[in-house]
Short mmCIF file of C-alpha atoms in Angstrom, two decimals:
data_model
loop_
_atom_site.label_atom_id
_atom_site.label_comp_id
_atom_site.label_asym_id
_atom_site.label_seq_id
_atom_site.Cartn_x
_atom_site.Cartn_y
_atom_site.Cartn_z
CA UNK A 1 69.82 44.23 -44.52
CA UNK A 2 73.51 44.91 -45.05
CA UNK A 3 74.40 41.95 -42.86
CA UNK A 4 72.18 39.67 -44.93
CA UNK A 5 73.73 40.94 -48.18
CA UNK A 6 77.17 40.40 -46.71
CA UNK A 7 76.20 36.89 -45.64
CA UNK A 8 74.87 36.06 -49.10
CA UNK A 9 78.03 37.49 -50.65
CA UNK A 10 80.15 35.38 -48.29
CA UNK A 11 78.23 32.22 -49.20
CA UNK A 12 78.49 33.03 -52.90
CA UNK A 13 82.22 33.57 -52.61
CA UNK A 14 82.64 30.29 -50.72
CA UNK A 15 80.69 28.40 -53.37
CA UNK A 16 82.98 29.89 -56.04
CA UNK A 17 85.99 28.63 -54.10
CA UNK A 18 84.41 25.18 -53.77
CA UNK A 19 83.51 25.04 -57.46
CA UNK A 20 87.00 26.02 -58.64
CA UNK A 21 88.71 23.68 -56.16
CA UNK A 22 86.49 20.81 -57.35
CA UNK A 23 87.35 21.63 -60.97
CA UNK A 24 91.06 21.50 -60.11
CA UNK A 25 90.70 18.12 -58.39
CA UNK A 26 88.85 16.81 -61.45
CA UNK A 27 91.53 18.04 -63.85
CA UNK A 28 94.41 16.64 -61.79
CA UNK A 29 92.72 13.25 -62.08
CA UNK A 30 91.71 13.37 -65.74
CA UNK A 31 94.45 15.45 -67.39
CA UNK A 32 98.16 14.73 -67.54
CA UNK A 33 99.11 18.33 -66.79
CA UNK A 34 101.23 19.89 -64.08
CA UNK A 35 99.13 21.02 -61.13
CA UNK A 36 100.61 24.52 -61.01
CA UNK A 37 99.44 25.08 -64.59
CA UNK A 38 95.94 23.79 -63.77
CA UNK A 39 95.70 25.92 -60.61
CA UNK A 40 97.00 29.01 -62.40
CA UNK A 41 94.54 28.55 -65.25
CA UNK A 42 91.55 27.98 -62.95
CA UNK A 43 92.31 30.86 -60.56
CA UNK A 44 93.45 33.62 -62.91
CA UNK A 45 90.23 35.65 -62.44
CA UNK A 46 89.86 35.19 -58.69
CA UNK A 47 90.45 37.74 -55.95
CA UNK A 48 93.59 37.15 -53.88
CA UNK A 49 91.69 35.75 -50.86
CA UNK A 50 89.71 33.40 -53.12
CA UNK A 51 92.91 32.30 -54.83
CA UNK A 52 94.51 31.54 -51.46
CA UNK A 53 91.50 29.45 -50.36
CA UNK A 54 91.42 27.48 -53.60
CA UNK A 55 95.16 26.85 -53.48
CA UNK A 56 94.99 25.66 -49.86
CA UNK A 57 92.33 23.06 -50.72
CA UNK A 58 94.09 22.04 -53.94
CA UNK A 59 97.44 21.55 -52.22
CA UNK A 60 95.77 19.55 -49.44
CA UNK A 61 94.33 17.27 -52.13
CA UNK A 62 97.70 16.87 -53.84
CA UNK A 63 99.52 16.17 -50.56
CA UNK A 64 96.89 13.70 -49.33
CA UNK A 65 95.51 12.17 -52.52
CA UNK A 66 96.28 8.51 -51.78
CA UNK A 67 94.97 8.83 -48.23
CA UNK A 68 91.77 10.50 -49.46
CA UNK A 69 91.23 7.90 -52.18
CA UNK A 70 91.59 5.12 -49.59
CA UNK A 71 89.15 6.84 -47.21
CA UNK A 72 86.46 7.39 -49.84
CA UNK A 73 86.88 3.86 -51.24
CA UNK A 74 86.35 2.43 -47.77
CA UNK A 75 83.25 4.57 -47.14
CA UNK A 76 81.59 3.93 -50.50
CA UNK A 77 80.49 0.33 -51.11
CA UNK A 78 79.89 1.20 -54.75
CA UNK A 79 81.80 3.82 -56.69
CA UNK A 80 79.60 6.94 -56.89
CA UNK A 81 79.06 9.07 -59.97
CA UNK A 82 82.08 11.10 -61.05
CA UNK A 83 80.59 14.43 -59.88
CA UNK A 84 79.86 12.96 -56.46
CA UNK A 85 83.32 11.50 -56.02
CA UNK A 86 84.97 14.77 -57.11
CA UNK A 87 83.08 16.65 -54.39
CA UNK A 88 83.92 13.93 -51.83
CA UNK A 89 87.62 14.15 -52.73
CA UNK A 90 87.69 17.96 -52.62
CA UNK A 91 85.67 18.20 -49.43
CA UNK A 92 87.91 15.62 -47.75
CA UNK A 93 90.95 17.70 -48.71
CA UNK A 94 89.27 20.73 -47.13
CA UNK A 95 88.49 18.74 -43.97
CA UNK A 96 92.09 17.51 -43.65
CA UNK A 97 93.47 21.05 -44.01
CA UNK A 98 91.05 22.46 -41.38
CA UNK A 99 91.29 22.52 -37.59
CA UNK A 100 89.40 19.66 -35.92
CA UNK A 101 86.96 22.02 -34.19
CA UNK A 102 85.82 23.24 -37.63
CA UNK A 103 85.16 19.83 -39.20
CA UNK A 104 81.38 20.05 -38.72
CA UNK A 105 81.24 23.53 -40.26
CA UNK A 106 83.34 22.41 -43.25
CA UNK A 107 81.12 19.36 -43.81
CA UNK A 108 77.99 21.52 -43.64
CA UNK A 109 79.35 23.97 -46.22
CA UNK A 110 80.12 21.15 -48.66
CA UNK A 111 76.69 19.59 -48.17
CA UNK A 112 75.15 22.98 -49.00
CA UNK A 113 77.35 23.15 -52.08
CA UNK A 114 76.22 19.64 -53.10
CA UNK A 115 72.56 20.62 -52.69
CA UNK A 116 73.06 23.34 -55.31
CA UNK A 117 74.73 21.01 -57.79
CA UNK A 118 73.39 17.51 -57.20
CA UNK A 119 70.20 15.70 -56.29
CA UNK A 120 68.74 15.54 -52.77
CA UNK A 121 69.75 11.87 -52.49
CA UNK A 122 73.33 12.58 -53.63
CA UNK A 123 73.77 15.52 -51.26
CA UNK A 124 72.45 13.35 -48.41
CA UNK A 125 74.91 10.63 -49.36
CA UNK A 126 77.75 13.17 -49.35
CA UNK A 127 76.69 14.36 -45.90
CA UNK A 128 76.75 10.80 -44.53
CA UNK A 129 80.17 10.04 -46.02
CA UNK A 130 81.91 13.29 -45.06
CA UNK A 131 80.90 13.01 -41.41
CA UNK A 132 82.81 9.73 -41.23
CA UNK A 133 86.00 11.00 -42.92
CA UNK A 134 88.01 11.98 -39.77
CA UNK A 135 87.35 8.68 -37.94
CA UNK A 136 87.97 6.64 -41.09
CA UNK A 137 91.37 8.26 -41.54
CA UNK A 138 92.34 7.07 -38.06
CA UNK A 139 90.89 3.63 -38.79
CA UNK A 140 92.96 3.22 -41.97
CA UNK A 141 96.19 4.48 -40.44
CA UNK A 142 95.85 2.20 -37.42
CA UNK A 143 95.24 -0.88 -39.58
CA UNK A 144 98.34 -0.58 -41.81
CA UNK A 145 102.02 -1.19 -41.10
CA UNK A 146 105.39 -0.68 -42.78
CA UNK A 147 105.63 0.61 -46.34
CA UNK A 148 101.86 0.42 -46.92
CA UNK A 149 101.17 2.61 -43.88
CA UNK A 150 103.78 5.17 -44.97
CA UNK A 151 102.45 5.19 -48.53
CA UNK A 152 98.89 5.96 -47.41
CA UNK A 153 99.76 8.25 -44.50
CA UNK A 154 102.00 10.51 -46.59
CA UNK A 155 100.37 9.85 -50.00
CA UNK A 156 103.40 8.62 -51.94
CA UNK A 157 103.26 5.69 -54.40
CA UNK A 158 103.95 2.39 -52.66
CA UNK A 159 106.70 1.45 -55.12
CA UNK A 160 108.57 4.67 -54.33
CA UNK A 161 108.22 4.23 -50.56
CA UNK A 162 109.54 0.65 -50.83
CA UNK A 163 112.41 1.89 -52.98
CA UNK A 164 113.36 4.59 -50.49
CA UNK A 165 113.17 2.18 -47.54
CA UNK A 166 115.62 -0.06 -49.36
CA UNK A 167 117.92 2.90 -50.06
CA UNK A 168 117.60 4.96 -46.86
CA UNK A 169 115.97 2.72 -44.25
CA UNK A 170 112.46 3.09 -42.83
CA UNK A 171 113.22 5.81 -40.26
CA UNK A 172 114.96 8.15 -42.71
CA UNK A 173 112.32 7.44 -45.35
CA UNK A 174 109.56 8.55 -43.00
CA UNK A 175 111.42 11.79 -42.31
CA UNK A 176 111.62 12.44 -46.07
CA UNK A 177 107.92 11.65 -46.51
CA UNK A 178 106.98 13.84 -43.55
CA UNK A 179 108.97 16.76 -44.97
CA UNK A 180 107.24 16.29 -48.33
CA UNK A 181 103.83 16.45 -46.67
CA UNK A 182 104.34 19.96 -45.30
CA UNK A 183 103.80 23.24 -47.11
CA UNK A 184 106.99 24.31 -48.83
CA UNK A 185 108.56 27.54 -47.62
CA UNK A 186 109.61 30.38 -49.93
CA UNK A 187 113.29 31.24 -49.63
CA UNK A 188 115.11 34.33 -50.89
CA UNK A 189 118.81 33.88 -51.65
CA UNK A 190 120.81 37.08 -51.36
CA UNK A 191 124.14 37.70 -53.01
CA UNK A 192 127.28 38.53 -51.05
CA UNK A 193 127.30 42.29 -51.62
CA UNK A 194 127.03 44.98 -48.95
CA UNK A 195 123.98 46.32 -50.78
CA UNK A 196 122.22 42.98 -50.29
CA UNK A 197 123.04 43.00 -46.58
CA UNK A 198 121.62 46.51 -46.20
CA UNK A 199 118.41 45.56 -48.02
CA UNK A 200 118.08 42.34 -46.00
CA UNK A 201 118.30 44.37 -42.81
CA UNK A 202 115.74 46.88 -44.10
CA UNK A 203 113.24 44.11 -44.91
CA UNK A 204 114.09 41.83 -41.98
CA UNK A 205 110.60 42.09 -40.46
CA UNK A 206 109.21 40.04 -43.35
CA UNK A 207 111.72 37.18 -43.14
CA UNK A 208 112.96 34.50 -40.77
CA UNK A 209 116.64 33.64 -40.59
CA UNK A 210 117.76 30.14 -41.60
CA UNK A 211 120.79 28.00 -40.87
CA UNK A 212 122.01 28.92 -44.36
CA UNK A 213 123.65 32.32 -44.00
CA UNK A 214 122.66 33.74 -47.39
CA UNK A 215 119.07 32.42 -47.38
CA UNK A 216 116.04 34.11 -45.84
CA UNK A 217 112.72 32.35 -45.25
CA UNK A 218 109.68 34.42 -46.19
CA UNK A 219 107.01 34.74 -43.51
CA UNK A 220 103.48 33.76 -44.48
CA UNK A 221 101.51 36.46 -46.27
CA UNK A 222 104.43 38.84 -46.81
CA UNK A 223 105.07 38.33 -50.54
CA UNK A 224 103.73 41.74 -51.60
CA UNK A 225 105.99 43.44 -49.07
CA UNK A 226 109.20 41.92 -50.46
CA UNK A 227 108.66 41.17 -54.15
CA UNK A 228 110.41 44.41 -55.17
CA UNK A 229 113.65 42.96 -53.79
CA UNK A 230 113.76 40.71 -56.85
CA UNK A 231 114.05 43.79 -59.07
CA UNK A 232 117.30 44.84 -57.40
CA UNK A 233 119.33 41.95 -58.81
CA UNK A 234 120.62 41.11 -55.33
CA UNK A 235 117.92 38.55 -54.50
CA UNK A 236 116.56 35.41 -56.13
CA UNK A 237 113.76 33.04 -55.07
CA UNK A 238 115.61 29.76 -54.56
CA UNK A 239 115.64 26.82 -52.18
CA UNK A 240 118.81 26.33 -50.08
CA UNK A 241 119.33 22.89 -51.69
CA UNK A 242 120.15 24.61 -54.98
CA UNK A 243 123.23 26.25 -53.43
CA UNK A 244 125.09 23.04 -52.57
CA UNK A 245 126.23 22.10 -56.09
CA UNK A 246 127.42 25.62 -57.09
CA UNK A 247 129.29 25.86 -53.78
CA UNK A 248 130.91 22.51 -54.50
CA UNK A 249 131.77 23.79 -58.00
CA UNK A 250 133.52 26.73 -56.27
CA UNK A 251 133.98 29.10 -59.25
CA UNK A 252 136.90 31.55 -59.18
CA UNK A 253 137.63 34.95 -60.65
CA UNK A 254 139.42 35.23 -64.00
CA UNK A 255 138.08 31.84 -65.10
CA UNK A 256 135.69 30.78 -67.85
CA UNK A 257 132.59 28.72 -67.09
CA UNK A 258 129.87 27.00 -69.09
CA UNK A 259 126.46 26.30 -67.52
CA UNK A 260 124.43 23.71 -69.43
CA UNK A 261 120.69 23.00 -68.98
CA UNK A 262 120.77 26.40 -67.31
CA UNK A 263 117.18 27.71 -67.51
CA UNK A 264 115.61 29.46 -65.69
CA UNK A 265 119.01 30.68 -64.54
CA UNK A 266 119.12 30.17 -60.79
CA UNK A 267 122.34 28.17 -60.87
CA UNK A 268 123.94 30.66 -63.29
CA UNK A 269 123.01 33.50 -60.96
CA UNK A 270 124.52 31.58 -58.05
CA UNK A 271 127.74 30.85 -59.94
CA UNK A 272 128.05 34.55 -60.82
CA UNK A 273 127.39 35.61 -57.23
CA UNK A 274 130.07 33.20 -55.97
CA UNK A 275 132.56 34.70 -58.44
CA UNK A 276 131.57 38.21 -57.38
CA UNK A 277 131.92 37.32 -53.68
CA UNK A 278 135.67 37.76 -54.01
CA UNK A 279 137.13 41.15 -53.09
CA UNK A 280 139.34 40.93 -56.17
CA UNK A 281 138.26 43.32 -58.92
CA UNK A 282 138.34 41.42 -62.19
CA UNK A 283 136.63 41.68 -65.57
CA UNK A 284 138.13 38.55 -67.14
CA UNK A 285 135.60 36.09 -65.76
CA UNK A 286 133.17 34.63 -68.30
CA UNK A 287 129.94 32.70 -67.78
CA UNK A 288 128.20 31.15 -70.78
CA UNK A 289 124.72 29.78 -70.08
CA UNK A 290 122.90 27.46 -72.48
CA UNK A 291 119.56 25.70 -72.80
CA UNK A 292 116.82 24.72 -75.23
CA UNK A 293 115.20 27.43 -77.34
CA UNK A 294 111.82 26.91 -75.66
CA UNK A 295 113.41 27.58 -72.26
CA UNK A 296 115.61 30.50 -73.26
CA UNK A 297 113.40 33.49 -72.35
CA UNK A 298 113.58 33.23 -68.52
CA UNK A 299 117.28 32.38 -68.83
CA UNK A 300 117.99 35.58 -70.75
CA UNK A 301 116.02 37.60 -68.21
CA UNK A 302 118.03 36.23 -65.30
CA UNK A 303 121.40 36.48 -67.02
CA UNK A 304 120.67 40.15 -67.77
CA UNK A 305 120.73 40.81 -64.02
CA UNK A 306 124.29 39.53 -63.60
CA UNK A 307 126.85 42.30 -63.14
CA UNK A 308 130.65 42.59 -62.99
CA UNK A 309 131.44 39.54 -65.14
CA UNK A 310 131.07 38.80 -68.83
CA UNK A 311 128.07 36.67 -69.76
CA UNK A 312 126.56 35.07 -72.85
CA UNK A 313 123.46 33.00 -73.58
CA UNK A 314 123.41 30.23 -76.20
CA UNK A 315 120.30 28.48 -77.51
CA UNK A 316 121.23 24.84 -77.95
CA UNK A 317 119.99 21.31 -77.42
CA UNK A 318 123.19 19.71 -76.17
CA UNK A 319 122.02 16.24 -77.27
CA UNK A 320 120.95 17.00 -80.83
CA UNK A 321 122.78 20.19 -81.86
CA UNK A 322 126.44 21.10 -82.28
CA UNK A 323 127.25 23.32 -79.32
CA UNK A 324 130.90 23.72 -80.38
CA UNK A 325 129.82 25.29 -83.68
CA UNK A 326 127.42 27.65 -81.92
CA UNK A 327 130.12 28.72 -79.48
CA UNK A 328 132.56 29.33 -82.33
CA UNK A 329 129.96 31.38 -84.21
CA UNK A 330 129.64 33.66 -81.18
CA UNK A 331 133.44 33.89 -80.74
CA UNK A 332 133.21 32.04 -77.44
CA UNK A 333 135.68 29.45 -76.08
CA UNK A 334 135.27 25.77 -76.90
CA UNK A 335 136.86 24.65 -73.62
CA UNK A 336 136.24 25.97 -70.10
CA UNK A 337 137.81 25.95 -66.66
CA UNK A 338 134.55 24.52 -65.40
CA UNK A 339 131.35 23.09 -66.88
CA UNK A 340 128.20 22.96 -64.74
CA UNK A 341 125.27 20.66 -65.56
CA UNK A 342 121.94 20.95 -63.75
CA UNK A 343 120.60 17.87 -65.47
CA UNK A 344 116.92 17.13 -66.19
CA UNK A 345 115.79 14.60 -63.59
CA UNK A 346 112.89 12.80 -61.90
CA UNK A 347 112.51 15.62 -59.31
CA UNK A 348 112.26 13.20 -56.37
CA UNK A 349 114.11 15.72 -54.21
CA UNK A 350 111.38 18.32 -54.70
CA UNK A 351 108.18 16.27 -54.36
CA UNK A 352 107.20 18.44 -51.41
CA UNK A 353 107.29 21.51 -53.62
CA UNK A 354 105.74 19.67 -56.59
CA UNK A 355 103.42 17.13 -54.93
CA UNK A 356 101.56 16.26 -58.13
CA UNK A 357 104.76 14.91 -59.69
CA UNK A 358 104.72 11.89 -57.39
CA UNK A 359 101.53 10.58 -59.02
CA UNK A 360 102.91 10.83 -62.57
CA UNK A 361 106.30 9.35 -61.77
CA UNK A 362 107.18 5.75 -62.63
CA UNK A 363 110.23 3.58 -62.10
CA UNK A 364 110.81 3.67 -65.84
CA UNK A 365 110.90 7.49 -65.75
CA UNK A 366 113.83 7.31 -63.35
CA UNK A 367 115.71 4.93 -65.65
CA UNK A 368 115.00 7.13 -68.69
CA UNK A 369 116.26 10.17 -66.79
CA UNK A 370 119.47 8.33 -65.90
CA UNK A 371 120.08 7.46 -69.56
CA UNK A 372 119.58 11.06 -70.63
CA UNK A 373 121.76 12.39 -67.81
CA UNK A 374 124.62 10.11 -68.84
CA UNK A 375 124.29 11.21 -72.46
CA UNK A 376 124.45 14.87 -71.40
CA UNK A 377 127.56 14.19 -69.32
CA UNK A 378 129.18 12.49 -72.30
CA UNK A 379 128.52 15.60 -74.41
CA UNK A 380 129.57 18.04 -71.71
CA UNK A 381 132.96 16.44 -71.06
CA UNK A 382 134.33 17.73 -74.39
CA UNK A 383 134.07 21.34 -73.19
CA UNK A 384 136.24 20.86 -70.07
CA UNK A 385 139.89 21.93 -70.15
CA UNK A 386 142.59 19.60 -68.85
CA UNK A 387 142.67 20.17 -65.06
CA UNK A 388 139.22 21.74 -65.40
CA UNK A 389 136.12 20.84 -63.39
CA UNK A 390 132.81 19.23 -64.31
CA UNK A 391 129.89 19.57 -61.88
CA UNK A 392 126.95 17.19 -62.27
CA UNK A 393 123.84 18.30 -60.36
CA UNK A 394 120.30 16.94 -60.00
CA UNK A 395 117.29 17.56 -57.76
CA UNK A 396 116.81 13.81 -57.52
CA UNK A 397 117.74 11.60 -54.55
CA UNK A 398 117.70 8.37 -56.57
CA UNK A 399 120.86 6.25 -56.79
CA UNK A 400 120.09 5.44 -60.43
CA UNK A 401 120.35 9.13 -61.34
CA UNK A 402 123.30 9.93 -59.13
CA UNK A 403 125.60 7.18 -57.87
CA UNK A 404 125.04 4.89 -60.84
CA UNK A 405 125.42 7.66 -63.44
CA UNK A 406 128.59 8.84 -61.71
CA UNK A 407 130.11 5.35 -61.63
CA UNK A 408 129.24 4.69 -65.27
CA UNK A 409 130.80 8.00 -66.32
CA UNK A 410 134.01 7.26 -64.42
CA UNK A 411 134.17 3.76 -65.88
CA UNK A 412 133.98 5.06 -69.44
CA UNK A 413 136.13 8.19 -68.94
CA UNK A 414 139.44 7.37 -67.33
CA UNK A 415 140.64 10.95 -67.88
CA UNK A 416 138.16 12.19 -65.26
CA UNK A 417 138.37 11.67 -61.49
CA UNK A 418 135.68 12.17 -58.87
CA UNK A 419 136.69 14.81 -56.33
CA UNK A 420 133.57 14.72 -54.11
CA UNK A 421 129.83 14.08 -54.18
CA UNK A 422 126.79 14.58 -51.96
CA UNK A 423 123.10 13.70 -51.64
CA UNK A 424 120.93 16.03 -49.58
CA UNK A 425 117.53 14.58 -48.63
CA UNK A 426 114.40 16.72 -48.22
CA UNK A 427 113.76 18.22 -44.80
CA UNK A 428 111.77 21.12 -43.37
CA UNK A 429 114.81 23.34 -44.02
CA UNK A 430 115.54 22.40 -47.62
CA UNK A 431 114.55 20.35 -50.66
CA UNK A 432 116.56 17.35 -51.80
CA UNK A 433 119.47 17.53 -54.24
CA UNK A 434 122.58 15.68 -55.36
CA UNK A 435 125.87 16.74 -56.87
CA UNK A 436 129.19 15.34 -58.02
CA UNK A 437 132.38 17.23 -58.87
CA UNK A 438 134.74 15.70 -61.42
CA UNK A 439 138.20 16.86 -62.48
CA UNK A 440 139.63 16.27 -65.94
CA UNK A 441 143.08 14.87 -65.23
CA UNK A 442 144.28 14.27 -68.78
#
């Protein structure tokens, strides 16, 4: 009797997972909302194991959406009812994320779910379609070539794949797409203190080392064992790609720095840690971090964890408000030894971490981002001292947002010179990012 109750409970739980996952797929199609918001909203009352199951299916859908849509379109001569197609999409995502020896079991579970929610004919149709999904995937992938194959195989918009092939070549583009198709790792960045080293050693069983000396990769399922590290102030959840621009910026002790577009504060924390990495004891360093009012809460929380240097937080829209007046009101400098900008961007360097963004993105979005980025640079330049530095950072890998913005800025500002720049493409070890370091020479 207990076994039967347990079995019924297990089936009930699985049907809850299937229902919530199907709801998420539906909302990602019909609502222009970020997937993490949708998933969070739909799973807030679930147990942890249910949440994990729903998230696995949802992420499989987001990482394989174009492939799944092609498969279902090929298998359905006529477009089914919306409820049917939502189950077909969600079930296909579950199949793709499962081991091949479990395909039949996964199909059976979704047919049982369909029987409870749809007609006998519709559940039979779903059964017939789902059993052909694995072979149809192979059929589609073997019939396409070039950009079209890469677009479907890795579920990225065709226009973006063609754009990347033109910029990076087909081989490098496929490596970027492949990296984006994998589950993103969670990285902890530790500061340079002895206390951080001691804690890292104490918790080493829960992490894997990386090629980046101050970054640790969290092992699967170990979040609850390490989350308290974030309360110490010595650790921050951050991808290694976010370290490249602050390292290029190379902040020094006894200097004054301004971090614009700073929320949630990861780059500010990194800048502070780089200053504090010096053995020189100094209380003259200043870091002022600024962002929009609606983004200020997490920024304040992170800045409060910075020790050993002076800090300040300013609420300001750099494009529409007078930052100089706000700085003066708070008795803060108007010019700085270095200004850091982590500019709003298209996020094409982090499409592996935010897979839903690729379906909302358009070519025009990239151009609009570039215009805004240039305008921010034009505002930021006024706060740089002569011989001071200006770091321009994005998590985009697009030339329009990086190379072209940099060249335009140099063309219109002869008193600035480019010292160095980089573009880091996504890989299994890091997200993508770009950065450029300018010096004000007059």
